[in-house]
Amino acid sequence: DTAVSQTPKYLVTQMGNDKSIKCEQNLGHDTMYWYKQDSKKFLKIMFSYNNKELIINETVPNRFSPKSPDKAHLNLHINSLELGDSAVYFCASSQDMAGREQYFGPGTRLTVT
Amino acid sequence: KQEVTQIPAALSVPEGENLVLNCSFTDSAIYNLQWFRQDPGKGLTSLLLIQSSQREQTSGRLNASLDKSSGRSTLYIAASQPGDSATYLCAASYYGNNRLAFGKGNQVVVIP
């Protein structure tokens, strides 16, 4: 059973397009996150949601819009894709925000051409 | 500012030697410190989690220590094996929102 899953695993698209990445966790966790790993392999927080409520929005362009339809899902929608958006996007979840271990999905490699 | 630094960025060791990976963080108001392993093109595998009230955690050949006062954590891997070759990431979780601040990783190669 996959704990945190993401789809798609790979996404290749052209500049200017709009795309979505989906994330689901079956751990019963309250808190979910999106992280971005850039070409230099540096991982940085983008968003976090707790019980479907936005907690962290870390200076991310408003072309990125997370949506949490329920506690088990946190999707990432990206409008007007740019070359610089090419990266690996990781979804993660934790039981709550009180210092709990975070579990990561397998990542989505986004390539914008 | 919450920053996490890992040194060295890359290291190679012969098989059987013990590995010592260092991580430092700038803000001592951490919830916990988590060590991850990342293989090329893969996701993150959680190795050890040390709560801020703990000094160390052990799992098999892995031992991680935490010294909040000096802002340091060390990951020890005993008797390294070629299968330990990977990038090891240290991440600190901070009070208030549980965000993880990551270091840039230690890229390890264990030479058979």
PDB file of N, CA and C in Angstrom, chain B residues 31-75:
ATOM      1  N   TYR B  31      11.329  21.505  16.336  1.00  0.00           N
ATOM      2  CA  TYR B  31      10.513  20.400  16.820  1.00  0.00           C
ATOM      3  C   TYR B  31      11.341  19.125  16.808  1.00  0.00           C
ATOM      4  N   ASN B  32      11.940  18.886  15.654  1.00  0.00           N
ATOM      5  CA  ASN B  32      12.693  17.658  15.468  1.00  0.00           C
ATOM      6  C   ASN B  32      13.655  17.816  14.319  1.00  0.00           C
ATOM      7  N   LEU B  33      14.494  16.812  14.160  1.00  0.00           N
ATOM      8  CA  LEU B  33      15.414  16.783  13.041  1.00  0.00           C
ATOM      9  C   LEU B  33      15.252  15.419  12.365  1.00  0.00           C
ATOM     10  N   GLN B  34      15.130  15.457  11.047  1.00  0.00           N
ATOM     11  CA  GLN B  34      14.885  14.240  10.309  1.00  0.00           C
ATOM     12  C   GLN B  34      16.007  14.012   9.305  1.00  0.00           C
ATOM     13  N   TRP B  35      16.484  12.776   9.223  1.00  0.00           N
ATOM     14  CA  TRP B  35      17.461  12.401   8.203  1.00  0.00           C
ATOM     15  C   TRP B  35      16.758  11.566   7.150  1.00  0.00           C
ATOM     16  N   PHE B  36      17.035  11.909   5.866  1.00  0.00           N
ATOM     17  CA  PHE B  36      16.450  11.209   4.736  1.00  0.00           C
ATOM     18  C   PHE B  36      17.560  10.661   3.853  1.00  0.00           C
ATOM     19  N   ARG B  37      17.181   9.669   3.084  1.00  0.00           N
ATOM     20  CA  ARG B  37      18.051   9.161   2.036  1.00  0.00           C
ATOM     21  C   ARG B  37      17.342   9.387   0.706  1.00  0.00           C
ATOM     22  N   GLN B  38      18.095   9.834  -0.308  1.00  0.00           N
ATOM     23  CA  GLN B  38      17.532   9.979  -1.646  1.00  0.00           C
ATOM     24  C   GLN B  38      18.459   9.306  -2.647  1.00  0.00           C
ATOM     25  N   ASP B  39      17.931   8.340  -3.375  1.00  0.00           N
ATOM     26  CA  ASP B  39      18.667   7.703  -4.461  1.00  0.00           C
ATOM     27  C   ASP B  39      18.402   8.482  -5.743  1.00  0.00           C
ATOM     28  N   PRO B  40      19.334   8.422  -6.720  1.00  0.00           N
ATOM     29  CA  PRO B  40      19.185   9.226  -7.944  1.00  0.00           C
ATOM     30  C   PRO B  40      17.836   9.004  -8.614  1.00  0.00           C
ATOM     31  N   GLY B  41      17.142  10.092  -8.904  1.00  0.00           N
ATOM     32  CA  GLY B  41      15.866  10.011  -9.587  1.00  0.00           C
ATOM     33  C   GLY B  41      14.729   9.460  -8.761  1.00  0.00           C
ATOM     34  N   LYS B  42      14.948   9.325  -7.475  1.00  0.00           N
ATOM     35  CA  LYS B  42      13.929   8.729  -6.598  1.00  0.00           C
ATOM     36  C   LYS B  42      13.439   9.724  -5.568  1.00  0.00           C
ATOM     37  N   GLY B  43      12.455   9.265  -4.781  1.00  0.00           N
ATOM     38  CA  GLY B  43      11.929  10.095  -3.704  1.00  0.00           C
ATOM     39  C   GLY B  43      12.777  10.023  -2.457  1.00  0.00           C
ATOM     40  N   LEU B  44      12.207  10.545  -1.368  1.00  0.00           N
ATOM     41  CA  LEU B  44      12.930  10.598  -0.093  1.00  0.00           C
ATOM     42  C   LEU B  44      12.462   9.462   0.821  1.00  0.00           C
ATOM     43  N   THR B  45      13.433   8.786   1.399  1.00  0.00           N
ATOM     44  CA  THR B  45      13.133   7.750   2.378  1.00  0.00           C
ATOM     45  C   THR B  45      13.561   8.252   3.744  1.00  0.00           C
ATOM     46  N   SER B  46      12.631   8.275   4.680  1.00  0.00           N
ATOM     47  CA  SER B  46      12.968   8.724   6.023  1.00  0.00           C
ATOM     48  C   SER B  46      13.814   7.668   6.725  1.00  0.00           C
ATOM     49  N   LEU B  47      14.946   8.096   7.291  1.00  0.00           N
ATOM     50  CA  LEU B  47      15.843   7.165   7.981  1.00  0.00           C
ATOM     51  C   LEU B  47      15.649   7.231   9.491  1.00  0.00           C
ATOM     52  N   LEU B  48      15.764   8.419  10.033  1.00  0.00           N
ATOM     53  CA  LEU B  48      15.665   8.608  11.480  1.00  0.00           C
ATOM     54  C   LEU B  48      15.040   9.960  11.777  1.00  0.00           C
ATOM     55  N   LEU B  49      14.279   9.993  12.853  1.00  0.00           N
ATOM     56  CA  LEU B  49      13.689  11.230  13.342  1.00  0.00           C
ATOM     57  C   LEU B  49      14.117  11.399  14.799  1.00  0.00           C
ATOM     58  N   ILE B  50      14.710  12.545  15.118  1.00  0.00           N
ATOM     59  CA  ILE B  50      15.086  12.826  16.501  1.00  0.00           C
ATOM     60  C   ILE B  50      14.238  13.983  16.996  1.00  0.00           C
ATOM     61  N   GLN B  51      13.472  13.758  18.043  1.00  0.00           N
ATOM     62  CA  GLN B  51      12.702  14.848  18.632  1.00  0.00           C
ATOM     63  C   GLN B  51      13.650  15.796  19.355  1.00  0.00           C
ATOM     64  N   SER B  52      13.210  17.029  19.529  1.00  0.00           N
ATOM     65  CA  SER B  52      14.087  18.048  20.124  1.00  0.00           C
ATOM     66  C   SER B  52      14.487  17.695  21.562  1.00  0.00           C
ATOM     67  N   SER B  53      13.685  16.843  22.227  1.00  0.00           N
ATOM     68  CA  SER B  53      13.987  16.448  23.613  1.00  0.00           C
ATOM     69  C   SER B  53      14.952  15.274  23.679  1.00  0.00           C
ATOM     70  N   GLN B  54      15.274  14.698  22.522  1.00  0.00           N
ATOM     71  CA  GLN B  54      16.136  13.523  22.495  1.00  0.00           C
ATOM     72  C   GLN B  54      17.559  13.895  22.121  1.00  0.00           C
ATOM     73  N   ARG B  55      18.487  12.981  22.480  1.00  0.00           N
ATOM     74  CA  ARG B  55      19.895  13.198  22.135  1.00  0.00           C
ATOM     75  C   ARG B  55      20.311  12.372  20.932  1.00  0.00           C
ATOM     76  N   GLU B  56      19.678  11.194  20.774  1.00  0.00           N
ATOM     77  CA  GLU B  56      20.063  10.357  19.650  1.00  0.00           C
ATOM     78  C   GLU B  56      18.975   9.344  19.339  1.00  0.00           C
ATOM     79  N   GLN B  57      19.080   8.798  18.129  1.00  0.00           N
ATOM     80  CA  GLN B  57      18.197   7.718  17.686  1.00  0.00           C
ATOM     81  C   GLN B  57      19.047   6.719  16.922  1.00  0.00           C
ATOM     82  N   THR B  58      18.672   5.456  17.044  1.00  0.00           N
ATOM     83  CA  THR B  58      19.436   4.400  16.381  1.00  0.00           C
ATOM     84  C   THR B  58      18.491   3.490  15.613  1.00  0.00           C
ATOM     85  N   SER B  59      18.966   3.057  14.445  1.00  0.00           N
ATOM     86  CA  SER B  59      18.229   2.064  13.673  1.00  0.00           C
ATOM     87  C   SER B  59      19.255   1.240  12.913  1.00  0.00           C
ATOM     88  N   GLY B  60      19.469   0.002  13.367  1.00  0.00           N
ATOM     89  CA  GLY B  60      20.445  -0.858  12.708  1.00  0.00           C
ATOM     90  C   GLY B  60      21.834  -0.252  12.732  1.00  0.00           C
ATOM     91  N   ARG B  61      22.421  -0.088  11.546  1.00  0.00           N
ATOM     92  CA  ARG B  61      23.769   0.485  11.462  1.00  0.00           C
ATOM     93  C   ARG B  61      23.771   2.008  11.532  1.00  0.00           C
ATOM     94  N   LEU B  62      22.599   2.608  11.620  1.00  0.00           N
ATOM     95  CA  LEU B  62      22.496   4.068  11.617  1.00  0.00           C
ATOM     96  C   LEU B  62      22.297   4.603  13.025  1.00  0.00           C
ATOM     97  N   ASN B  63      23.006   5.689  13.303  1.00  0.00           N
ATOM     98  CA  ASN B  63      22.832   6.385  14.574  1.00  0.00           C
ATOM     99  C   ASN B  63      22.877   7.868  14.288  1.00  0.00           C
ATOM    100  N   ALA B  64      21.885   8.596  14.785  1.00  0.00           N
ATOM    101  CA  ALA B  64      21.868  10.046  14.609  1.00  0.00           C
ATOM    102  C   ALA B  64      21.850  10.712  15.973  1.00  0.00           C
ATOM    103  N   SER B  65      22.678  11.731  16.126  1.00  0.00           N
ATOM    104  CA  SER B  65      22.719  12.480  17.375  1.00  0.00           C
ATOM    105  C   SER B  65      22.219  13.900  17.145  1.00  0.00           C
ATOM    106  N   LEU B  66      21.784  14.525  18.214  1.00  0.00           N
ATOM    107  CA  LEU B  66      21.283  15.895  18.136  1.00  0.00           C
ATOM    108  C   LEU B  66      21.806  16.697  19.322  1.00  0.00           C
ATOM    109  N   ASP B  67      22.407  17.836  19.025  1.00  0.00           N
ATOM    110  CA  ASP B  67      22.850  18.763  20.061  1.00  0.00           C
ATOM    111  C   ASP B  67      22.216  20.116  19.758  1.00  0.00           C
ATOM    112  N   LYS B  68      21.107  20.396  20.427  1.00  0.00           N
ATOM    113  CA  LYS B  68      20.376  21.640  20.135  1.00  0.00           C
ATOM    114  C   LYS B  68      21.181  22.872  20.479  1.00  0.00           C
ATOM    115  N   SER B  69      21.929  22.797  21.579  1.00  0.00           N
ATOM    116  CA  SER B  69      22.647  23.989  22.045  1.00  0.00           C
ATOM    117  C   SER B  69      23.681  24.447  21.037  1.00  0.00           C
ATOM    118  N   SER B  70      24.301  23.501  20.350  1.00  0.00           N
ATOM    119  CA  SER B  70      25.301  23.880  19.345  1.00  0.00           C
ATOM    120  C   SER B  70      24.711  23.892  17.942  1.00  0.00           C
ATOM    121  N   GLY B  71      23.448  23.499  17.804  1.00  0.00           N
ATOM    122  CA  GLY B  71      22.794  23.496  16.493  1.00  0.00           C
ATOM    123  C   GLY B  71      23.393  22.473  15.550  1.00  0.00           C
ATOM    124  N   ARG B  72      23.649  21.264  16.060  1.00  0.00           N
ATOM    125  CA  ARG B  72      24.285  20.248  15.221  1.00  0.00           C
ATOM    126  C   ARG B  72      23.622  18.886  15.352  1.00  0.00           C
ATOM    127  N   SER B  73      23.654  18.168  14.239  1.00  0.00           N
ATOM    128  CA  SER B  73      23.264  16.766  14.226  1.00  0.00           C
ATOM    129  C   SER B  73      24.281  16.006  13.399  1.00  0.00           C
ATOM    130  N   THR B  74      24.531  14.766  13.808  1.00  0.00           N
ATOM    131  CA  THR B  74      25.473  13.925  13.079  1.00  0.00           C
ATOM    132  C   THR B  74      24.820  12.591  12.802  1.00  0.00           C
ATOM    133  N   LEU B  75      24.975  12.121  11.571  1.00  0.00           N
ATOM    134  CA  LEU B  75      24.503  10.797  11.184  1.00  0.00           C
ATOM    135  C   LEU B  75      25.718   9.893  11.020  1.00  0.00           C
TER     136      LEU B  75
END
